Tab-separated table of C-alpha atoms and ligand atoms in Angstrom:
chain	number	residue	atom	x	y	z
A	1	UNK	CA	25.178	1.570	-4.894
A	2	UNK	CA	21.498	1.418	-4.014
A	3	UNK	CA	19.935	4.863	-3.772
A	4	UNK	CA	16.608	4.783	-2.006
A	5	UNK	CA	14.696	8.036	-2.241
A	6	UNK	CA	11.204	6.562	-1.934
A	7	UNK	CA	10.740	8.187	1.460
A	8	UNK	CA	12.542	9.596	4.488
A	9	UNK	CA	11.022	6.699	6.462
A	10	UNK	CA	13.485	4.177	5.042
A	11	UNK	CA	16.402	5.190	7.288
A	12	UNK	CA	17.883	2.695	9.731
A	13	UNK	CA	19.106	3.613	13.225
A	14	UNK	CA	22.740	4.692	13.363
A	15	UNK	CA	25.145	2.760	15.648
A	16	UNK	CA	24.981	5.655	18.156
A	17	UNK	CA	21.181	5.564	18.183
A	18	UNK	CA	21.156	1.775	18.581
A	19	UNK	CA	23.529	1.967	21.505
A	20	UNK	CA	21.270	4.445	23.315
A	21	UNK	CA	18.279	2.192	22.578
A	22	UNK	CA	20.032	-0.849	24.058
A	23	UNK	CA	20.759	1.017	27.250
A	24	UNK	CA	17.262	2.475	27.731
A	25	UNK	CA	15.581	2.158	31.088
A	26	UNK	CA	12.181	0.630	30.364
A	27	UNK	CA	8.984	-0.476	32.091
A	28	UNK	CA	5.395	-1.279	31.168
A	29	UNK	CA	3.999	1.832	29.513
A	30	UNK	CA	0.369	0.711	29.879
A	31	UNK	CA	0.959	0.987	33.629
A	32	UNK	CA	2.707	4.323	33.061
A	33	UNK	CA	5.947	2.723	34.274
A	34	UNK	CA	8.242	3.265	31.311
A	35	UNK	CA	10.564	6.028	32.437
A	36	UNK	CA	12.007	6.613	28.980
A	37	UNK	CA	8.569	6.967	27.368
A	38	UNK	CA	7.571	9.346	30.165
A	39	UNK	CA	10.763	11.331	29.614
A	40	UNK	CA	10.160	11.613	25.869
A	41	UNK	CA	6.514	12.660	26.323
A	42	UNK	CA	7.507	15.304	28.877
A	43	UNK	CA	10.404	16.578	26.779
A	44	UNK	CA	8.230	16.989	23.695
A	45	UNK	CA	5.281	18.576	25.524
A	46	UNK	CA	7.592	21.071	27.230
A	47	UNK	CA	9.436	21.955	24.074
A	48	UNK	CA	6.121	23.036	22.512
A	49	UNK	CA	5.027	24.776	25.723
A	50	UNK	CA	2.048	22.403	25.856
A	51	UNK	CA	0.737	20.332	28.751
A	52	UNK	CA	1.061	16.735	27.616
A	53	UNK	CA	2.105	14.335	24.863
A	54	UNK	CA	1.379	10.755	23.890
A	55	UNK	CA	3.914	8.453	22.233
A	56	UNK	CA	2.352	6.293	19.494
A	57	UNK	CA	3.460	3.839	16.836
A	58	UNK	CA	2.633	5.956	13.775
A	59	UNK	CA	1.643	9.367	12.539
A	60	UNK	CA	-1.558	7.908	11.198
A	61	UNK	CA	-2.414	6.891	14.733
A	62	UNK	CA	-1.622	10.305	16.230
A	63	UNK	CA	-3.641	12.112	13.536
A	64	UNK	CA	-6.553	9.718	13.858
A	65	UNK	CA	-6.569	9.978	17.640
A	66	UNK	CA	-6.648	13.758	17.373
A	67	UNK	CA	-9.555	13.648	14.939
A	68	UNK	CA	-11.357	11.085	17.104
A	69	UNK	CA	-11.032	13.260	20.202
A	70	UNK	CA	-11.927	16.559	18.525
A	71	UNK	CA	-14.892	15.235	16.530
A	72	UNK	CA	-18.090	13.366	17.253
A	73	UNK	CA	-20.339	11.343	14.900
A	74	UNK	CA	-21.622	13.597	12.100
A	75	UNK	CA	-18.804	16.117	12.370
A	76	UNK	CA	-16.916	17.516	9.415
A	77	UNK	CA	-13.191	18.158	9.175
A	78	UNK	CA	-11.872	20.900	6.901
A	79	UNK	CA	-8.534	20.133	5.232
A	80	UNK	CA	-6.657	20.546	1.961
A	81	UNK	CA	-7.395	18.045	-0.818
A	82	UNK	CA	-3.727	16.987	-0.741
A	83	UNK	CA	-3.665	16.288	2.985
A	84	UNK	CA	-2.405	13.019	4.392
A	85	UNK	CA	-5.436	12.619	6.674
A	86	UNK	CA	-7.650	12.582	3.575
A	87	UNK	CA	-5.503	10.708	1.033
A	88	UNK	CA	-3.399	8.282	2.996
A	89	UNK	CA	-5.145	7.249	6.187
A	90	UNK	CA	-7.524	4.668	4.783
A	91	UNK	CA	-10.656	6.734	5.236
A	92	UNK	CA	-9.918	6.821	8.956
A	93	UNK	CA	-11.936	9.992	9.520
A	94	UNK	CA	-15.070	8.032	8.619
A	95	UNK	CA	-13.952	4.789	10.204
A	96	UNK	CA	-12.676	6.115	13.530
A	97	UNK	CA	-14.514	9.376	14.058
A	98	UNK	CA	-17.739	8.739	12.052
A	99	UNK	CA	-17.124	12.086	10.413
A	100	UNK	CA	-16.836	13.528	6.928
A	101	UNK	CA	-14.140	15.574	5.278
A	102	UNK	CA	-14.505	18.819	3.348
A	103	UNK	CA	-11.480	19.209	1.106
A	104	UNK	CA	-10.325	22.543	-0.260
A	105	UNK	CA	-7.811	23.299	-2.977
A	106	UNK	CA	-4.902	25.222	-1.538
A	107	UNK	CA	-1.566	26.480	-2.793
A	108	UNK	CA	0.600	23.329	-2.915
A	109	UNK	CA	-1.468	22.026	-0.017
A	110	UNK	CA	-1.567	25.229	2.001
A	111	UNK	CA	-4.960	26.695	2.859
A	112	UNK	CA	-5.760	30.366	3.349
A	113	UNK	CA	-7.901	31.655	6.212
A	114	UNK	CA	-10.583	33.119	3.923
A	115	UNK	CA	-11.003	29.789	2.113
A	116	UNK	CA	-11.532	28.028	5.412
A	117	UNK	CA	-14.014	30.611	6.633
A	118	UNK	CA	-16.102	30.152	3.493
A	119	UNK	CA	-16.150	26.383	4.075
A	120	UNK	CA	-17.507	26.448	7.625
A	121	UNK	CA	-21.062	25.155	7.672
A	122	UNK	CA	-23.929	27.023	9.269
A	123	UNK	CA	-24.436	25.307	12.620
A	124	UNK	CA	-28.145	26.155	12.516
A	125	UNK	CA	-28.741	24.399	9.189
A	126	UNK	CA	-29.755	20.851	10.078
A	127	UNK	CA	-28.942	19.648	6.534
A	128	UNK	CA	-25.234	20.181	6.937
A	129	UNK	CA	-22.678	18.235	8.922
A	130	UNK	CA	-21.298	20.197	11.839
A	131	UNK	CA	-17.889	21.670	11.101
A	132	UNK	CA	-15.867	20.500	14.064
A	133	UNK	CA	-12.174	20.692	13.166
A	134	UNK	CA	-9.647	22.417	10.939
A	135	UNK	CA	-6.646	20.221	10.139
A	136	UNK	CA	-3.521	21.618	8.470
A	137	UNK	CA	-0.271	19.976	7.389
A	138	UNK	CA	3.252	21.436	7.607
A	139	UNK	CA	5.280	20.691	5.620
A	140	UNK	CA	2.832	19.403	3.018
A	141	UNK	CA	3.982	16.035	1.707
A	142	UNK	CA	1.879	16.049	-1.447
A	143	UNK	CA	2.618	19.743	-1.958
A	144	UNK	CA	6.304	18.893	-2.450
A	145	UNK	CA	7.361	19.630	1.128
A	146	UNK	CA	5.879	23.123	1.018
A	147	UNK	CA	6.036	25.344	4.114
A	148	UNK	CA	3.205	27.518	5.385
A	149	UNK	CA	3.704	31.204	5.969
A	150	UNK	CA	3.283	31.403	9.759
A	151	UNK	CA	1.200	34.582	9.398
A	152	UNK	CA	-1.475	32.480	7.720
A	153	UNK	CA	-1.541	30.156	10.738
A	154	UNK	CA	-2.174	33.184	12.947
A	155	UNK	CA	-5.092	34.275	10.738
A	156	UNK	CA	-6.505	30.759	10.737
A	157	UNK	CA	-6.166	30.597	14.526
A	158	UNK	CA	-8.137	33.824	14.887
A	159	UNK	CA	-10.858	32.344	12.723
A	160	UNK	CA	-10.923	29.124	14.724
A	161	UNK	CA	-11.305	31.085	17.942
A	162	UNK	CA	-14.184	33.067	16.404
A	163	UNK	CA	-16.019	29.905	15.326
A	164	UNK	CA	-14.902	27.854	18.352
A	165	UNK	CA	-13.166	25.256	16.200
A	166	UNK	CA	-10.116	23.342	17.359
A	167	UNK	CA	-7.056	23.532	15.102
A	168	UNK	CA	-4.939	20.440	14.474
A	169	UNK	CA	-1.519	20.257	12.837
A	170	UNK	CA	-0.231	17.189	11.043
A	171	UNK	CA	3.410	17.985	11.638
A	172	UNK	CA	4.868	14.726	10.353
A	173	UNK	CA	7.643	16.899	8.889
A	174	UNK	CA	7.264	19.938	11.123
A	175	UNK	CA	10.973	19.977	11.978
A	176	UNK	CA	11.791	20.361	8.281
A	177	UNK	CA	9.766	23.587	8.361
A	178	UNK	CA	11.216	24.701	11.701
A	179	UNK	CA	14.832	24.620	10.521
A	180	UNK	CA	13.971	26.836	7.537
A	181	UNK	CA	11.864	29.470	9.330
A	182	UNK	CA	12.269	31.806	12.315
A	183	UNK	CA	9.399	30.361	14.377
A	184	UNK	CA	9.966	27.971	17.270
A	185	UNK	CA	8.134	24.936	18.622
A	186	UNK	CA	6.630	27.195	21.316
A	187	UNK	CA	5.113	29.431	18.618
A	188	UNK	CA	3.397	26.353	17.195
A	189	UNK	CA	2.249	25.282	20.650
A	190	UNK	CA	0.472	28.625	21.056
A	191	UNK	CA	-1.430	28.352	17.778
A	192	UNK	CA	-2.476	24.717	17.550
A	193	UNK	CA	-4.743	22.797	19.916
A	194	UNK	CA	-3.115	19.543	18.909
A	195	UNK	CA	0.054	18.681	17.013
A	196	UNK	CA	1.257	15.384	15.602
A	197	UNK	CA	4.984	14.945	14.969
A	198	UNK	CA	6.821	11.975	13.459
A	199	UNK	CA	10.171	10.676	14.658
A	200	UNK	CA	10.387	8.074	11.909
A	201	UNK	CA	10.667	10.521	9.000
A	202	UNK	CA	13.601	12.923	8.660
A	203	UNK	CA	14.629	12.473	12.285
A	204	UNK	CA	15.769	8.941	11.526
A	205	UNK	CA	14.034	6.849	14.223
A	206	UNK	CA	12.891	3.333	13.411
A	207	UNK	CA	9.365	3.900	14.788
A	208	UNK	CA	7.335	6.553	16.534
A	209	UNK	CA	5.154	9.643	16.532
A	210	UNK	CA	3.826	11.925	19.237
A	211	UNK	CA	0.513	13.658	19.734
A	212	UNK	CA	0.742	16.864	21.760
A	213	UNK	CA	-2.070	18.818	23.427
A	214	UNK	CA	-3.545	19.748	26.785
A	215	UNK	CA	-3.899	17.259	29.668
A	216	UNK	CA	-7.579	16.616	29.126
A	217	UNK	CA	-7.147	16.022	25.398
A	218	UNK	CA	-4.190	13.668	25.827
A	219	UNK	CA	-6.026	11.741	28.548
A	220	UNK	CA	-8.862	11.054	26.087
A	221	UNK	CA	-6.404	10.203	23.302
A	222	UNK	CA	-4.649	7.723	25.609
A	223	UNK	CA	-7.957	5.946	26.164
A	224	UNK	CA	-8.688	5.735	22.416
A	225	UNK	CA	-5.134	4.577	21.730
A	226	UNK	CA	-5.762	1.613	24.042
A	227	UNK	CA	-9.037	0.822	22.262
A	228	UNK	CA	-7.210	0.832	18.912
A	229	UNK	CA	-4.776	-1.708	20.314
A	230	UNK	CA	-2.047	0.903	20.541
A	231	UNK	CA	-1.206	0.447	24.225
A	232	UNK	CA	2.345	-0.816	24.308
A	233	UNK	CA	4.707	-2.159	26.886
A	234	UNK	CA	8.497	-1.611	26.995
A	235	UNK	CA	8.273	1.078	24.346
A	236	UNK	CA	11.116	2.916	26.030
A	237	UNK	CA	13.571	1.290	23.649
A	238	UNK	CA	11.867	3.258	20.871
A	239	UNK	CA	11.404	6.377	22.969
A	240	UNK	CA	15.159	6.409	23.626
A	241	UNK	CA	15.736	6.647	19.883
A	242	UNK	CA	13.298	9.576	19.813
A	243	UNK	CA	15.129	11.478	22.541
A	244	UNK	CA	18.414	10.897	20.750
A	245	UNK	CA	16.965	12.056	17.420
A	246	UNK	CA	15.478	15.234	18.864
A	247	UNK	CA	18.841	16.107	20.397
A	248	UNK	CA	20.993	15.182	17.393
A	249	UNK	CA	19.055	15.032	14.147
A	250	UNK	CA	17.072	18.236	13.907
A	251	UNK	CA	19.615	20.830	12.751
A	252	UNK	CA	21.069	18.461	10.167
A	253	UNK	CA	17.743	18.440	8.283
A	254	UNK	CA	19.137	21.479	6.478
A	255	UNK	CA	21.611	19.149	4.770
A	256	UNK	CA	18.735	17.087	3.402
A	257	UNK	CA	17.202	20.295	2.087
A	258	UNK	CA	20.436	21.298	0.385
A	259	UNK	CA	20.697	17.911	-1.310
A	260	UNK	CA	17.054	18.144	-2.374
A	261	UNK	CA	17.902	21.437	-4.113
A	262	UNK	CA	20.849	19.824	-5.902
A	263	UNK	CA	18.734	16.821	-6.865
A	264	UNK	CA	16.077	19.163	-8.238
A	265	UNK	CA	18.699	21.046	-10.242
A	266	UNK	CA	19.929	17.792	-11.812
A	267	UNK	CA	16.396	16.673	-12.650
A	268	UNK	CA	15.373	20.036	-14.076
A	269	UNK	CA	17.990	19.577	-16.857
A	270	UNK	CA	16.350	16.425	-18.167
A	271	UNK	CA	14.408	16.612	-21.401
A	272	UNK	CA	11.720	14.201	-20.175
A	273	UNK	CA	10.862	16.404	-17.212
A	274	UNK	CA	8.271	19.083	-17.743
A	275	UNK	CA	8.767	20.830	-14.424
A	276	UNK	CA	10.082	20.489	-10.924
A	277	UNK	CA	7.797	21.651	-8.091
A	278	UNK	CA	9.222	24.441	-5.918
A	279	UNK	CA	11.629	22.837	-3.431
A	280	UNK	CA	11.504	24.211	0.112
A	281	UNK	CA	12.542	21.203	2.184
A	282	UNK	CA	13.505	17.543	1.555
A	283	UNK	CA	10.879	16.563	-1.020
A	284	UNK	CA	11.337	16.847	-4.773
A	285	UNK	CA	8.320	16.274	-6.986
A	286	UNK	CA	8.797	16.277	-10.737
A	287	UNK	CA	6.147	16.382	-13.423
A	288	UNK	CA	7.005	14.340	-16.522
A	289	UNK	CA	6.122	15.103	-20.109
A	290	UNK	CA	2.577	14.096	-20.979
A	291	UNK	CA	3.613	10.981	-22.933
A	292	UNK	CA	5.631	9.512	-20.057
A	293	UNK	CA	4.017	7.703	-17.151
A	294	UNK	CA	5.340	7.996	-13.610
A	295	UNK	CA	5.390	4.203	-13.274
A	296	UNK	CA	7.559	3.989	-16.401
A	297	UNK	CA	10.130	6.400	-15.009
A	298	UNK	CA	10.115	4.686	-11.619
A	299	UNK	CA	10.826	1.266	-13.124
A	300	UNK	CA	13.539	2.601	-15.447
A	301	UNK	CA	15.244	4.236	-12.480
A	302	UNK	CA	14.988	1.011	-10.477
A	303	UNK	CA	17.052	-0.663	-13.218
A	304	UNK	CA	19.759	1.892	-12.365
A	305	UNK	CA	19.369	1.047	-8.653
A	306	UNK	CA	17.598	4.326	-7.920
A	307	UNK	CA	14.309	4.057	-6.073
A	308	UNK	CA	11.604	6.711	-5.983
A	309	UNK	CA	7.801	6.836	-5.771
A	310	UNK	CA	5.122	7.399	-8.401
A	311	UNK	CA	3.066	10.287	-7.005
A	312	UNK	CA	0.353	10.739	-9.598
A	313	UNK	CA	-0.038	9.744	-13.245
A	314	UNK	CA	2.880	11.943	-14.354
A	315	UNK	CA	4.347	12.866	-10.974
A	316	UNK	CA	7.363	11.263	-9.313
A	317	UNK	CA	8.575	11.957	-5.778
A	318	UNK	CA	12.126	11.828	-4.435
A	319	UNK	CA	12.788	12.353	-0.717
A	320	UNK	CA	16.210	13.093	0.770
A	321	UNK	CA	17.094	11.834	4.251
A	322	UNK	CA	19.711	10.919	6.834
A	323	UNK	CA	20.987	7.922	4.882
A	324	UNK	CA	21.476	9.853	1.631
A	325	UNK	CA	24.828	11.618	1.589
A	326	UNK	CA	27.007	13.457	-0.940
A	327	UNK	CA	28.371	10.267	-2.479
A	328	UNK	CA	24.767	9.098	-2.900
A	329	UNK	CA	24.080	12.318	-4.731
A	330	UNK	CA	27.108	11.752	-6.993
A	331	UNK	CA	25.935	8.233	-7.853
A	332	UNK	CA	22.459	9.555	-8.478
A	333	UNK	CA	23.838	12.082	-10.935
A	334	UNK	CA	25.910	9.542	-12.854
A	335	UNK	CA	23.258	6.791	-12.850
A	336	UNK	CA	20.457	9.027	-14.059
A	337	UNK	CA	22.519	9.884	-17.161
A	338	UNK	CA	21.808	6.356	-18.392
A	339	UNK	CA	18.092	6.982	-18.458
A	340	UNK	CA	16.362	7.490	-21.783
A	341	UNK	CA	12.837	7.366	-23.138
A	342	UNK	CA	12.265	6.334	-26.721
B	1	PLP	C1	4.177	9.973	6.955
B	1	PLP	C2	3.110	10.932	7.240
B	1	PLP	C3	2.175	10.702	8.273
B	1	PLP	C4	2.170	9.462	9.132
B	1	PLP	O1	2.450	8.305	8.511
B	1	PLP	P1	2.722	6.931	9.280
B	1	PLP	O2	3.335	6.122	8.219
B	1	PLP	O3	1.411	6.450	9.733
B	1	PLP	O4	3.644	7.218	10.428
B	1	PLP	C5	1.233	11.670	8.508
B	1	PLP	N1	1.202	12.801	7.789
B	1	PLP	C6	2.074	13.062	6.821
B	1	PLP	C7	2.000	14.357	6.094
B	1	PLP	C8	3.052	12.128	6.497
B	1	PLP	O5	3.923	12.400	5.516
């Protein structure tokens, strides 16, 4: 049995999802004619209590569009040093928004309001780039799926209002945080000026992300999406999967979290593992002993038909998802017993 825990993006649409996709009513989205895309955008915007949303191919695109709209050449974006927009978007902040990044070291990727305040440049000092955006991530991928304390978001929002800075959320795995905390989508809509969510991660869609914000912001983002070549046509087939996932795959994320806990417990017993990062959602990051390389562990596991990702010199990441069930967990437990390091 192949156990693929490289990412929660590897899931394939279920038969039910595929059936809904086949039946979708579609049109040309560049003309605004795709009823299913329009329905998804409206549904998502309303659920966050925000004005508008834009359906895009990837979370990189939604983040980059947000940064492009919020910033102008010479701007600076404040974010954590572990953030996806800094590490995994190909330098897009420079390429798309002609802006720089100021990275801060947070707590497993989570920044505190006072850290951010100290990092805001003096707008009257012509030597410094103009701080133009604060971008946060929840959950934090590289922080092991860590969840922010919502109170910190409220403090950061207050700060952003004081300094007139927009606040963006990379919520690629926001629903993983939502099912574990009391806050709702509307609470997030009140705090953030723009939010990016992914449908292709834990929610199990084949493709798709949404950028959410006010009308004016989304109108600008729609224009930049076209420039990037991201205007698409009968995208309703994909939007239909998104609507289905939002209605059926959110609550079940808790199951992924439970299996991540069990996976972490199994791994924590192993002599070659130094420590397991705190597990709050569906991501398990383990740190190996100093004499073992992540790439070595990853290839040894692949021999046992278990797939995971190297996540640093001695860090390995496992991600649970919709296509990883209890029997997968059982096979994982028995296969990993065969692993040894000499
Ligand atoms: C996956 C991910 C994205 C978007 O990735 P795409 O592959 O471009 O859809 C953005 N932010 C975070 C934190 C992610 O994990």
